[in-house]
Every structure is written in structure tokens, then in C-alpha cells.
Amino acid sequence: IFVAKPVSTFADHALAALARRDFRALLARRRALGLAFATAQIIHGIAIVIFASFEPTTFEIDGAFLGGALGFVFVVAMAATSNDAAARRLGSKAWRALHTSGQVTLFVIYAVTYAGRVAENSRYWPGPLLLVAALGLRLAAAAHLTLRSRTLPI
């Protein structure tokens, strides 16, 4: 279930671009979904810090920790800029660059995490399946929009 929030915010715009149906309700709630995800991640981060303070021998700084820390930095940065005033101050290009790179970074973190879990236990397969589906939607939407922009109106 935890992967559903980042997948929905990763793929919602692509779904709207491809389906040509009224997905305004989904897009209108995109900020709320992102902030709900950020809230869950921040609570998760606080829980990790509390656990590490009680069990410091189980806490080590390794690749997983560094990747997770980078993910938390992006989550906080995206949450902090998920309002109209911050978006205006950043400018649309910088805002889009931050949020796109943050989403891609989180996608990679989730993909690596779930791939490792599936290797250990096949019951984790729905997570990677959702991630692959979301990536497929994003790639298909990008291709669709690219082809559409090169087509002359008749």
C-alpha cells in the first residue's frame, strides 16, 4: 500500500495525457496526494531516528541509508515547494526540475528497494508491478505528447 501514493503522483499526469478523459479531479488532488505521501515519509523518517536511538547497533550508514536520506531530502524539498507562493518564487522551470528529479529519484529508490524484496520473498511482486506500470504510463505519455507536438493540424 505504501507504494501506491508515490505511484499515483508519479503517473497521474501521464494518465490524464493518455486517456483524454476528464481527469481534472485526479490532477486537482495531486498536491494533496503528494503532501499525504510527504507526511507519511516524514513520520517514517522520525520512526527510523527513534528506532536508531534505541538500537544504535542495528543502524549503519550504507548505500540503503544514503539513498533513503536522499529520498527524504527530495520529499521535504518537494513538500516545502508544494504551494503556489513557493512555485512562483522558484519559477516554473526550477519548480518542474525539482519535482521531476525528485519523482525520478524516489522512483529509483522504490524500484531498487522492491526489487531486492522480491528477490527475498515473491509476495512483494505487486510493488514492482505498480512501479513498472507507472513508468510505462509516463513513457507512453511522453511519446504521445512528443508525437502530437510534431504533427501538423489538418
PDB file of N, CA, C and O in Angstrom, residues 112-125 128:
ATOM      1  N   VAL A 112      14.554  -0.092  -6.627  1.00  0.00           N
ATOM      2  CA  VAL A 112      15.665  -0.871  -6.065  1.00  0.00           C
ATOM      3  C   VAL A 112      15.227  -1.591  -4.794  1.00  0.00           C
ATOM      4  O   VAL A 112      15.519  -2.773  -4.590  1.00  0.00           O
ATOM      5  N   THR A 113      14.491  -0.884  -3.942  1.00  0.00           N
ATOM      6  CA  THR A 113      14.025  -1.479  -2.690  1.00  0.00           C
ATOM      7  C   THR A 113      13.118  -2.668  -2.945  1.00  0.00           C
ATOM      8  O   THR A 113      13.309  -3.752  -2.375  1.00  0.00           O
ATOM      9  N   TYR A 114      12.128  -2.490  -3.808  1.00  0.00           N
ATOM     10  CA  TYR A 114      11.182  -3.586  -4.058  1.00  0.00           C
ATOM     11  C   TYR A 114      11.811  -4.724  -4.846  1.00  0.00           C
ATOM     12  O   TYR A 114      11.446  -5.882  -4.641  1.00  0.00           O
ATOM     13  N   ALA A 115      12.741  -4.416  -5.744  1.00  0.00           N
ATOM     14  CA  ALA A 115      13.419  -5.496  -6.477  1.00  0.00           C
ATOM     15  C   ALA A 115      14.168  -6.396  -5.493  1.00  0.00           C
ATOM     16  O   ALA A 115      14.129  -7.624  -5.607  1.00  0.00           O
ATOM     17  N   GLY A 116      14.830  -5.789  -4.522  1.00  0.00           N
ATOM     18  CA  GLY A 116      15.519  -6.578  -3.505  1.00  0.00           C
ATOM     19  C   GLY A 116      14.563  -7.399  -2.662  1.00  0.00           C
ATOM     20  O   GLY A 116      14.854  -8.539  -2.305  1.00  0.00           O
ATOM     21  N   ARG A 117      13.420  -6.833  -2.360  1.00  0.00           N
ATOM     22  CA  ARG A 117      12.440  -7.570  -1.555  1.00  0.00           C
ATOM     23  C   ARG A 117      11.845  -8.734  -2.324  1.00  0.00           C
ATOM     24  O   ARG A 117      11.607  -9.795  -1.765  1.00  0.00           O
ATOM     25  N   VAL A 118      11.568  -8.543  -3.616  1.00  0.00           N
ATOM     26  CA  VAL A 118      11.019  -9.633  -4.426  1.00  0.00           C
ATOM     27  C   VAL A 118      12.025 -10.771  -4.524  1.00  0.00           C
ATOM     28  O   VAL A 118      11.652 -11.944  -4.503  1.00  0.00           O
ATOM     29  N   ALA A 119      13.305 -10.424  -4.601  1.00  0.00           N
ATOM     30  CA  ALA A 119      14.341 -11.454  -4.658  1.00  0.00           C
ATOM     31  C   ALA A 119      14.335 -12.310  -3.391  1.00  0.00           C
ATOM     32  O   ALA A 119      14.631 -13.505  -3.443  1.00  0.00           O
ATOM     33  N   GLU A 120      13.976 -11.704  -2.263  1.00  0.00           N
ATOM     34  CA  GLU A 120      13.922 -12.436  -0.997  1.00  0.00           C
ATOM     35  C   GLU A 120      12.576 -13.121  -0.762  1.00  0.00           C
ATOM     36  O   GLU A 120      12.514 -14.172  -0.144  1.00  0.00           O
ATOM     37  N   ASN A 121      11.487 -12.497  -1.243  1.00  0.00           N
ATOM     38  CA  ASN A 121      10.147 -13.024  -0.983  1.00  0.00           C
ATOM     39  C   ASN A 121       9.233 -12.617  -2.137  1.00  0.00           C
ATOM     40  O   ASN A 121       8.972 -11.434  -2.332  1.00  0.00           O
ATOM     41  N   SER A 122       8.725 -13.573  -2.855  1.00  0.00           N
ATOM     42  CA  SER A 122       7.934 -13.286  -4.057  1.00  0.00           C
ATOM     43  C   SER A 122       6.600 -12.596  -3.760  1.00  0.00           C
ATOM     44  O   SER A 122       5.959 -12.095  -4.676  1.00  0.00           O
ATOM     45  N   ARG A 123       6.188 -12.546  -2.506  1.00  0.00           N
ATOM     46  CA  ARG A 123       4.929 -11.870  -2.176  1.00  0.00           C
ATOM     47  C   ARG A 123       5.013 -10.356  -2.340  1.00  0.00           C
ATOM     48  O   ARG A 123       4.000  -9.674  -2.282  1.00  0.00           O
ATOM     49  N   TYR A 124       6.189  -9.820  -2.562  1.00  0.00           N
ATOM     50  CA  TYR A 124       6.353  -8.384  -2.753  1.00  0.00           C
ATOM     51  C   TYR A 124       6.172  -7.952  -4.206  1.00  0.00           C
ATOM     52  O   TYR A 124       6.358  -6.789  -4.531  1.00  0.00           O
ATOM     53  N   TRP A 125       5.803  -8.851  -5.112  1.00  0.00           N
ATOM     54  CA  TRP A 125       5.722  -8.521  -6.534  1.00  0.00           C
ATOM     55  C   TRP A 125       4.743  -7.405  -6.879  1.00  0.00           C
ATOM     56  O   TRP A 125       4.947  -6.706  -7.871  1.00  0.00           O
ATOM     57  N   PRO A 128       6.730  -3.755  -7.365  1.00  0.00           N
ATOM     58  CA  PRO A 128       7.414  -3.514  -8.637  1.00  0.00           C
ATOM     59  C   PRO A 128       6.468  -3.477  -9.830  1.00  0.00           C
ATOM     60  O   PRO A 128       6.692  -2.722 -10.773  1.00  0.00           O
TER      61      PRO A 128
END
